[in-house]
Amino acid sequence: MKNTFTEKPKTAKSRSSFSRAVSNAARAEPAAPFDWWLFTIMLTILAIGLVMVLSASGIVAEQVNGDKYYFFKRQLAFAALGGIALWAAALLPRHWLYRLQYPALFFALLLLLITLSPFAPAINGAKRWIPVGPISVQPMEFVKIALALYLAYFMSAKQDLIKTFSRGVIPPFAVTGLFCFLLLLQPDFGSAVVLAGILFFMCVAGGTRFVYLFFSLALACAGAMALAIASPYRLRRLLAFLDPFQDAHNTGYQLVQSLLAIGSGSFFGVGVGASKQKMFYLPEAHNDFIMAVLAEELGFVGVTVVMLLFALLFWRCYRIIMGQHNLRDRFTAFGLTTILVMGAVMNLAVVMGVAPPKGVPMPLMSYGGSNLLATMLCVGLLLNFSRTADPWTKSS
Amino acid sequence: MFKFSKRNRNRPNPAVKRDTSPRGSRILRARNGRNSRPGLAARFAGVDWARFRINVVVGIFCLLWAGLWGRAWYLQMIEGPRLADRAHRQHMASELVTGRRGMIYDRNGQVLARSVEARSVYVKPQEVEDFLVMANTLGPILGMEPQKLYDDLSKTSRRFVWLKRKVDDYTAQAVRKANLAGIGLSKEYDRVYPFKHMAGQLLGFVGLDDKGLEGIERALEARLGCIPTRQIVQRDAMGRRFYLHEEGQSEPRGQDLTLTIDVQMQFIAEEAVARAAREHDARWSGALVVDVPTGEILAWAQYPFFNPNTYRESSPLIYRNRLAADALEPGSTFKPFVMAAALQERKITTTTPINCERGKWETKNFIIRDTSNQGVLPANKVLRYSSNIGMAKIGLALGAPTFYKYLHALGFGERTSVPVAESRGILRMPRDWSEVDIMSTSFGQSISVTGLQMAQGYLTLLNKGVYKPLRLIREEGNVEEPRQRVFTEQTARQVMKMMRDVVEEKDGTGKRARIEGVEVAGKTGTAQKADHRAGTYGNKRLASFVGFLPADRPRYLVLVMVDEPSRNQFGGVVAAPVFREIAGRALIYSGILAERHVDESGKGALASGARRRGLKVSALETPYLAQVAHAPRRDSGMQLPGHLAKASDKVPDVQGKSVRNAVELFARAGVVPELKGSGSRVVRQSPPPGAAWPAQGQGAACILWLSER
């Protein structure tokens, strides 16, 4: 299982010279302590996520795999692996990390191409996974990190050119566009939106002219319009979320089931493990729609607690971002945070029926090895950056 | 505490540092770049643009996050009840749950009818994957033609089709093993009558849908049947049900019923009426035995027998409960009521001389004949000779309204209290009676009564003239009916004495009903049967006998009817011996009469072994008659028919038998065997066949090993 991830260049290097990295980090970087609050909050959310995975997957796992702990055990193993990745990333010397932007980008590209090759299987008509032994890797999760690293590098290194169109705007858009194109081929519309979102917010933060951003938004809208006119069926599917009960047994099914689960929760929920919607009504209950199960079992109270925990997590990330002196540090931390926030926001939006359904997992909570590993990698890198962060002060 | 707080303590004045120390060079340069524009520089001099941009993004996400939180509030707190209700409707399915039908017991707890679980095979054509495979697999299992199965099912548009109802365990198992998509088994209940045809017409039967269609099963449907109840059950998305039985909530089932019928008495009566009917080649024969002190019906026999287990092979002619449903002109057995009424009304006394006109009496437009040619008789002898002329004169003395009053009080023209589907009989209103009607009614014509009504009438007479309802159901509580006195005790005694003379006096018509050792009373009846096509009386007869014993203090009332006997038609010849057999054996069974009295009487029908041997006993009708029909011995316990006989003292051989059968055999000996394995057939047993039963208390001593399948 492990060798899957050793292919990731960052972790590979950090592991091969772990002790040196530690001493390097200690010597070369300003040795502020890790942000333990960030780590604690992440662990809390992870623990809640594990319990919910067990609750949501138990019945399905027993039915399909004959072991009600099947998904729970696997998620536990992924979490352990993620812990290793997290600390490796946290201790990774900064200057190593800053040499990885292009190798990581190319590696991510390679992985994406492999998913589209005939070697990778199509699951439910989508080619998103690379099978490696008993597990499948979803390269998309690592593409996000690679793209964030690259964009951060670009925004900081080309800060002088950022206002120009041909050299400041075209390259990041082209790179992101390429990845989005490959993801759309899979097809994985949700992930493409996440990448576009990362680019957009990085551009906002990086200082791209608002005119260009406005035009890119307009272009995206025009593209969506064109797509809708070209195939009205797709549009109808896309907009089914606006009134899911219209077609509750077909296009709206998943969302209806999700809303029913959330609504059944009311204030205090039906109790952990007592969800009825998870009994095969709600597809992907332990996966993308785990928040619906949580909402049903723990009610509005549970949802509020989880959303507060995430808000705290993001606040710690914001502190880290704002504490960075170096522009690249700041953008990188910002990009990584954007990955987490985008994941959480889009997942909740889908689950609560305010965005079209796409496969976006909830960070740290949804079942899925690649997502958990990538998320913990992000948190690890953010911990890394917390060591160079200024103490928090209110900006004037 | 965490480290960052310590850091804060170590560096107490970060604000100073931020103001004085230079930022990252690129940040500064960016700021300078912006400051190069003079207009903006003036306005936004102090603004850190890089921070501002990031804060814009943070602001956007804060709004989104708050919006999502609001959405959660809306969905859970405002839309919550509506959505939860919708979800509830999806999770819960209401289902028709049919419970087990109540059992019917005899008075001693013998099971007359029980419901056993059975499986029915159904198909949901929409879910069948391959009709060809299904037809070829199921055809042989269910004994249906695969081609027909295929044709029927592949074309049907129905969503649910029963393939075969109530299959045996083997078939059910085979179907389950075949594991075909769209084929399912459902639990139903099959009605089983362990005593086969015993009391068949009385019990009636139950249709495929567990609804009583005849007899008690139908009449007491409300009590026995379990009204299918709608139950709310939880289900998952695949429609599988979760049955979560709450504490104290059991499966619904119908009420059990205990009849007053005594299996042993019933057996005696059935044997007797069967023999009589065969001997006289009668259309049908029936008998009722009533326990006089309680009014409980002990036997309700009718031949030809009807086996409710196989009701489909029978016809309404067979399963019609004639004793309750057939209203017939009773004939002479009706006379004691008229006599009692006249005595009660003091129209006559026992010694009043009545001219019987030497056997032929011509009235204005009517000629009455007697079988005997008597002259003037005292009233008490009119009954003994069963003189129609004498009775007609007594009836005329009564007058229609009084006559009607008594008949009505005795329950004629009304349904009895026995809960079976029965006829009211025909008792016309007195204003419609002509003189002829009064006369003919006096000897049991122009009135139609059922056997049950006759029994009810006699029960009132024997109960010292006080109405007492017949009872067929036990444990009906002690609802004492308002006691209505019809006759005085003296009148009742006088009539009972006359009836005793009918049997016990040398010149009585019912001599053949005599039983040595006990005084018997009774009345014969030979009713002419109306030929409706000819509009007059034909030459067919209903031979009947109503008797009770002991004559002075009656214990049993026995009513016998033999319809259309072919050779000898007289009630005294055809029906009286049947009474004698039933009553005699009833006395032995109840211990009133020692056995030898009956045995010594020799020639009677009861002990006529030779005749019985000459009789061809059809296995289908009476599978047990031959073995058990010997003189019943009270000390040998209940002689019960067939498989319900007392278990042998040796362990039976159950190898190869079905589990159900084997366990039943063991259970009869009071042993509950331990079952090993999960098959449906016994392959090995311990103790071995023929061994003695293990001592009491060694519960696990009996083990049955079951086959794998």
mmCIF file with all atom_site columns, C-alpha atoms in Angstrom, chain A residues 108-228:
data_model
loop_
_atom_site.group_PDB
_atom_site.id
_atom_site.type_symbol
_atom_site.label_atom_id
_atom_site.label_alt_id
_atom_site.label_comp_id
_atom_site.label_asym_id
_atom_site.label_entity_id
_atom_site.label_seq_id
_atom_site.pdbx_PDB_ins_code
_atom_site.Cartn_x
_atom_site.Cartn_y
_atom_site.Cartn_z
_atom_site.occupancy
_atom_site.B_iso_or_equiv
_atom_site.pdbx_formal_charge
_atom_site.auth_seq_id
_atom_site.auth_comp_id
_atom_site.auth_asym_id
_atom_site.auth_atom_id
_atom_site.pdbx_PDB_model_num
ATOM 1   C CA . ALA A 1 108 ? 0.530   15.202 -11.773 1.00 0.00 ? 108 ALA A CA 1
ATOM 2   C CA . LEU A 1 109 ? 0.080   15.551 -15.515 1.00 0.00 ? 109 LEU A CA 1
ATOM 3   C CA . LEU A 1 110 ? 1.517   12.081 -15.994 1.00 0.00 ? 110 LEU A CA 1
ATOM 4   C CA . LEU A 1 111 ? -0.855  10.595 -13.440 1.00 0.00 ? 111 LEU A CA 1
ATOM 5   C CA . LEU A 1 112 ? -3.825  12.264 -15.091 1.00 0.00 ? 112 LEU A CA 1
ATOM 6   C CA . LEU A 1 113 ? -2.764  10.898 -18.454 1.00 0.00 ? 113 LEU A CA 1
ATOM 7   C CA . ILE A 1 114 ? -2.499  7.421  -16.952 1.00 0.00 ? 114 ILE A CA 1
ATOM 8   C CA . THR A 1 115 ? -6.094  7.604  -15.757 1.00 0.00 ? 115 THR A CA 1
ATOM 9   C CA . LEU A 1 116 ? -7.139  8.379  -19.293 1.00 0.00 ? 116 LEU A CA 1
ATOM 10  C CA . SER A 1 117 ? -5.052  5.563  -20.734 1.00 0.00 ? 117 SER A CA 1
ATOM 11  C CA . PRO A 1 118 ? -6.568  2.149  -21.388 1.00 0.00 ? 118 PRO A CA 1
ATOM 12  C CA . PHE A 1 119 ? -4.704  0.741  -18.343 1.00 0.00 ? 119 PHE A CA 1
ATOM 13  C CA . ALA A 1 120 ? -6.988  2.472  -15.935 1.00 0.00 ? 120 ALA A CA 1
ATOM 14  C CA . PRO A 1 121 ? -10.480 1.043  -15.456 1.00 0.00 ? 121 PRO A CA 1
ATOM 15  C CA . ALA A 1 122 ? -13.637 3.008  -15.902 1.00 0.00 ? 122 ALA A CA 1
ATOM 16  C CA . ILE A 1 123 ? -15.777 2.977  -12.783 1.00 0.00 ? 123 ILE A CA 1
ATOM 17  C CA . ASN A 1 124 ? -19.360 4.094  -13.339 1.00 0.00 ? 124 ASN A CA 1
ATOM 18  C CA . GLY A 1 125 ? -18.284 5.397  -16.717 1.00 0.00 ? 125 GLY A CA 1
ATOM 19  C CA . ALA A 1 126 ? -15.612 7.669  -15.293 1.00 0.00 ? 126 ALA A CA 1
ATOM 20  C CA . LYS A 1 127 ? -11.872 7.146  -15.520 1.00 0.00 ? 127 LYS A CA 1
ATOM 21  C CA . ARG A 1 128 ? -10.668 8.865  -12.380 1.00 0.00 ? 128 ARG A CA 1
ATOM 22  C CA . TRP A 1 129 ? -8.632  6.200  -10.676 1.00 0.00 ? 129 TRP A CA 1
ATOM 23  C CA . ILE A 1 130 ? -5.368  4.357  -11.065 1.00 0.00 ? 130 ILE A CA 1
ATOM 24  C CA . PRO A 1 131 ? -5.565  0.896  -9.543  1.00 0.00 ? 131 PRO A CA 1
ATOM 25  C CA . VAL A 1 132 ? -2.524  0.036  -7.427  1.00 0.00 ? 132 VAL A CA 1
ATOM 26  C CA . GLY A 1 133 ? -2.866  -3.337 -5.772  1.00 0.00 ? 133 GLY A CA 1
ATOM 27  C CA . PRO A 1 134 ? -5.770  -3.323 -3.349  1.00 0.00 ? 134 PRO A CA 1
ATOM 28  C CA . ILE A 1 135 ? -6.444  0.382  -3.602  1.00 0.00 ? 135 ILE A CA 1
ATOM 29  C CA . SER A 1 136 ? -7.042  2.967  -6.294  1.00 0.00 ? 136 SER A CA 1
ATOM 30  C CA . VAL A 1 137 ? -5.357  6.319  -6.351  1.00 0.00 ? 137 VAL A CA 1
ATOM 31  C CA . GLN A 1 138 ? -7.281  9.359  -7.440  1.00 0.00 ? 138 GLN A CA 1
ATOM 32  C CA . PRO A 1 139 ? -4.607  11.609 -8.999  1.00 0.00 ? 139 PRO A CA 1
ATOM 33  C CA . MET A 1 140 ? -6.951  14.574 -8.976  1.00 0.00 ? 140 MET A CA 1
ATOM 34  C CA . GLU A 1 141 ? -6.361  15.075 -5.266  1.00 0.00 ? 141 GLU A CA 1
ATOM 35  C CA . PHE A 1 142 ? -2.622  15.492 -5.829  1.00 0.00 ? 142 PHE A CA 1
ATOM 36  C CA . VAL A 1 143 ? -3.096  17.581 -8.941  1.00 0.00 ? 143 VAL A CA 1
ATOM 37  C CA . LYS A 1 144 ? -4.691  20.225 -6.744  1.00 0.00 ? 144 LYS A CA 1
ATOM 38  C CA . ILE A 1 145 ? -1.565  20.446 -4.554  1.00 0.00 ? 145 ILE A CA 1
ATOM 39  C CA . ALA A 1 146 ? 0.760   20.472 -7.535  1.00 0.00 ? 146 ALA A CA 1
ATOM 40  C CA . LEU A 1 147 ? -1.254  23.253 -9.156  1.00 0.00 ? 147 LEU A CA 1
ATOM 41  C CA . ALA A 1 148 ? -1.326  25.287 -5.940  1.00 0.00 ? 148 ALA A CA 1
ATOM 42  C CA . LEU A 1 149 ? 2.467   24.952 -5.605  1.00 0.00 ? 149 LEU A CA 1
ATOM 43  C CA . TYR A 1 150 ? 2.954   25.993 -9.197  1.00 0.00 ? 150 TYR A CA 1
ATOM 44  C CA . LEU A 1 151 ? 0.575   28.940 -9.049  1.00 0.00 ? 151 LEU A CA 1
ATOM 45  C CA . ALA A 1 152 ? 2.139   30.157 -5.825  1.00 0.00 ? 152 ALA A CA 1
ATOM 46  C CA . TYR A 1 153 ? 5.523   29.960 -7.448  1.00 0.00 ? 153 TYR A CA 1
ATOM 47  C CA . PHE A 1 154 ? 4.292   31.757 -10.512 1.00 0.00 ? 154 PHE A CA 1
ATOM 48  C CA . MET A 1 155 ? 2.501   34.510 -8.649  1.00 0.00 ? 155 MET A CA 1
ATOM 49  C CA . SER A 1 156 ? 5.495   35.231 -6.470  1.00 0.00 ? 156 SER A CA 1
ATOM 50  C CA . ALA A 1 157 ? 8.283   34.768 -9.026  1.00 0.00 ? 157 ALA A CA 1
ATOM 51  C CA . LYS A 1 158 ? 6.511   36.681 -11.799 1.00 0.00 ? 158 LYS A CA 1
ATOM 52  C CA . GLN A 1 159 ? 5.105   39.358 -9.564  1.00 0.00 ? 159 GLN A CA 1
ATOM 53  C CA . ASP A 1 160 ? 6.493   42.019 -11.933 1.00 0.00 ? 160 ASP A CA 1
ATOM 54  C CA . LEU A 1 161 ? 4.711   40.508 -14.919 1.00 0.00 ? 161 LEU A CA 1
ATOM 55  C CA . ILE A 1 162 ? 1.493   39.676 -13.227 1.00 0.00 ? 162 ILE A CA 1
ATOM 56  C CA . LYS A 1 163 ? -0.296  42.703 -14.575 1.00 0.00 ? 163 LYS A CA 1
ATOM 57  C CA . THR A 1 164 ? 0.599   41.891 -18.137 1.00 0.00 ? 164 THR A CA 1
ATOM 58  C CA . PHE A 1 165 ? -1.666  39.681 -20.161 1.00 0.00 ? 165 PHE A CA 1
ATOM 59  C CA . SER A 1 166 ? 0.632   37.572 -22.317 1.00 0.00 ? 166 SER A CA 1
ATOM 60  C CA . ARG A 1 167 ? 3.166   36.614 -19.668 1.00 0.00 ? 167 ARG A CA 1
ATOM 61  C CA . GLY A 1 168 ? 1.274   37.191 -16.463 1.00 0.00 ? 168 GLY A CA 1
ATOM 62  C CA . VAL A 1 169 ? -2.122  35.785 -17.272 1.00 0.00 ? 169 VAL A CA 1
ATOM 63  C CA . ILE A 1 170 ? -1.742  33.310 -20.110 1.00 0.00 ? 170 ILE A CA 1
ATOM 64  C CA . PRO A 1 171 ? 0.683   30.814 -18.475 1.00 0.00 ? 171 PRO A CA 1
ATOM 65  C CA . PRO A 1 172 ? -1.285  30.061 -15.279 1.00 0.00 ? 172 PRO A CA 1
ATOM 66  C CA . PHE A 1 173 ? -4.546  29.987 -17.224 1.00 0.00 ? 173 PHE A CA 1
ATOM 67  C CA . ALA A 1 174 ? -3.048  27.699 -19.817 1.00 0.00 ? 174 ALA A CA 1
ATOM 68  C CA . VAL A 1 175 ? -1.655  25.282 -17.259 1.00 0.00 ? 175 VAL A CA 1
ATOM 69  C CA . THR A 1 176 ? -4.889  25.215 -15.291 1.00 0.00 ? 176 THR A CA 1
ATOM 70  C CA . GLY A 1 177 ? -6.857  24.956 -18.506 1.00 0.00 ? 177 GLY A CA 1
ATOM 71  C CA . LEU A 1 178 ? -4.857  21.910 -19.557 1.00 0.00 ? 178 LEU A CA 1
ATOM 72  C CA . PHE A 1 179 ? -5.563  20.181 -16.276 1.00 0.00 ? 179 PHE A CA 1
ATOM 73  C CA . CYS A 1 180 ? -9.222  21.130 -16.408 1.00 0.00 ? 180 CYS A CA 1
ATOM 74  C CA . PHE A 1 181 ? -9.428  19.757 -19.922 1.00 0.00 ? 181 PHE A CA 1
ATOM 75  C CA . LEU A 1 182 ? -7.918  16.454 -18.854 1.00 0.00 ? 182 LEU A CA 1
ATOM 76  C CA . LEU A 1 183 ? -10.294 16.290 -15.897 1.00 0.00 ? 183 LEU A CA 1
ATOM 77  C CA . LEU A 1 184 ? -13.267 16.979 -18.141 1.00 0.00 ? 184 LEU A CA 1
ATOM 78  C CA . LEU A 1 185 ? -12.134 14.085 -20.290 1.00 0.00 ? 185 LEU A CA 1
ATOM 79  C CA . GLN A 1 186 ? -12.316 11.740 -17.320 1.00 0.00 ? 186 GLN A CA 1
ATOM 80  C CA . PRO A 1 187 ? -15.024 13.188 -16.888 1.00 0.00 ? 187 PRO A CA 1
ATOM 81  C CA . ASP A 1 188 ? -14.753 14.910 -13.541 1.00 0.00 ? 188 ASP A CA 1
ATOM 82  C CA . PHE A 1 189 ? -16.569 18.194 -13.760 1.00 0.00 ? 189 PHE A CA 1
ATOM 83  C CA . GLY A 1 190 ? -16.421 18.902 -10.047 1.00 0.00 ? 190 GLY A CA 1
ATOM 84  C CA . SER A 1 191 ? -12.662 18.646 -9.863  1.00 0.00 ? 191 SER A CA 1
ATOM 85  C CA . ALA A 1 192 ? -12.287 20.904 -12.881 1.00 0.00 ? 192 ALA A CA 1
ATOM 86  C CA . VAL A 1 193 ? -14.385 23.492 -11.066 1.00 0.00 ? 193 VAL A CA 1
ATOM 87  C CA . VAL A 1 194 ? -12.175 23.128 -7.989  1.00 0.00 ? 194 VAL A CA 1
ATOM 88  C CA . LEU A 1 195 ? -9.033  23.736 -10.090 1.00 0.00 ? 195 LEU A CA 1
ATOM 89  C CA . ALA A 1 196 ? -10.634 26.734 -11.767 1.00 0.00 ? 196 ALA A CA 1
ATOM 90  C CA . GLY A 1 197 ? -11.588 28.015 -8.331  1.00 0.00 ? 197 GLY A CA 1
ATOM 91  C CA . ILE A 1 198 ? -8.043  27.640 -7.062  1.00 0.00 ? 198 ILE A CA 1
ATOM 92  C CA . LEU A 1 199 ? -6.757  29.555 -10.075 1.00 0.00 ? 199 LEU A CA 1
ATOM 93  C CA . PHE A 1 200 ? -9.334  32.267 -9.629  1.00 0.00 ? 200 PHE A CA 1
ATOM 94  C CA . PHE A 1 201 ? -8.676  32.860 -5.970  1.00 0.00 ? 201 PHE A CA 1
ATOM 95  C CA . MET A 1 202 ? -4.906  32.639 -6.435  1.00 0.00 ? 202 MET A CA 1
ATOM 96  C CA . CYS A 1 203 ? -5.213  35.258 -9.124  1.00 0.00 ? 203 CYS A CA 1
ATOM 97  C CA . VAL A 1 204 ? -7.273  37.471 -6.842  1.00 0.00 ? 204 VAL A CA 1
ATOM 98  C CA . ALA A 1 205 ? -4.692  37.125 -4.126  1.00 0.00 ? 205 ALA A CA 1
ATOM 99  C CA . GLY A 1 206 ? -1.748  37.336 -6.510  1.00 0.00 ? 206 GLY A CA 1
ATOM 100 C CA . GLY A 1 207 ? -2.755  40.630 -8.020  1.00 0.00 ? 207 GLY A CA 1
ATOM 101 C CA . THR A 1 208 ? -3.993  39.792 -11.502 1.00 0.00 ? 208 THR A CA 1
ATOM 102 C CA . ARG A 1 209 ? -5.952  42.700 -12.890 1.00 0.00 ? 209 ARG A CA 1
ATOM 103 C CA . PHE A 1 210 ? -9.590  42.467 -12.002 1.00 0.00 ? 210 PHE A CA 1
ATOM 104 C CA . VAL A 1 211 ? -10.405 43.146 -15.634 1.00 0.00 ? 211 VAL A CA 1
ATOM 105 C CA . TYR A 1 212 ? -8.833  39.848 -16.632 1.00 0.00 ? 212 TYR A CA 1
ATOM 106 C CA . LEU A 1 213 ? -10.510 38.016 -13.813 1.00 0.00 ? 213 LEU A CA 1
ATOM 107 C CA . PHE A 1 214 ? -13.806 39.592 -14.810 1.00 0.00 ? 214 PHE A CA 1
ATOM 108 C CA . PHE A 1 215 ? -13.278 38.548 -18.386 1.00 0.00 ? 215 PHE A CA 1
ATOM 109 C CA . SER A 1 216 ? -12.320 35.049 -17.364 1.00 0.00 ? 216 SER A CA 1
ATOM 110 C CA . LEU A 1 217 ? -15.507 34.821 -15.324 1.00 0.00 ? 217 LEU A CA 1
ATOM 111 C CA . ALA A 1 218 ? -17.537 36.138 -18.232 1.00 0.00 ? 218 ALA A CA 1
ATOM 112 C CA . LEU A 1 219 ? -15.833 33.632 -20.505 1.00 0.00 ? 219 LEU A CA 1
ATOM 113 C CA . ALA A 1 220 ? -16.647 30.805 -18.108 1.00 0.00 ? 220 ALA A CA 1
ATOM 114 C CA . CYS A 1 221 ? -20.286 31.909 -18.070 1.00 0.00 ? 221 CYS A CA 1
ATOM 115 C CA . ALA A 1 222 ? -20.349 32.093 -21.850 1.00 0.00 ? 222 ALA A CA 1
ATOM 116 C CA . GLY A 1 223 ? -18.820 28.628 -22.039 1.00 0.00 ? 223 GLY A CA 1
ATOM 117 C CA . ALA A 1 224 ? -21.445 27.278 -19.700 1.00 0.00 ? 224 ALA A CA 1
ATOM 118 C CA . MET A 1 225 ? -24.174 28.925 -21.794 1.00 0.00 ? 225 MET A CA 1
ATOM 119 C CA . ALA A 1 226 ? -22.752 27.435 -24.957 1.00 0.00 ? 226 ALA A CA 1
ATOM 120 C CA . LEU A 1 227 ? -22.621 24.011 -23.321 1.00 0.00 ? 227 LEU A CA 1
ATOM 121 C CA . ALA A 1 228 ? -26.197 24.370 -22.163 1.00 0.00 ? 228 ALA A CA 1
#
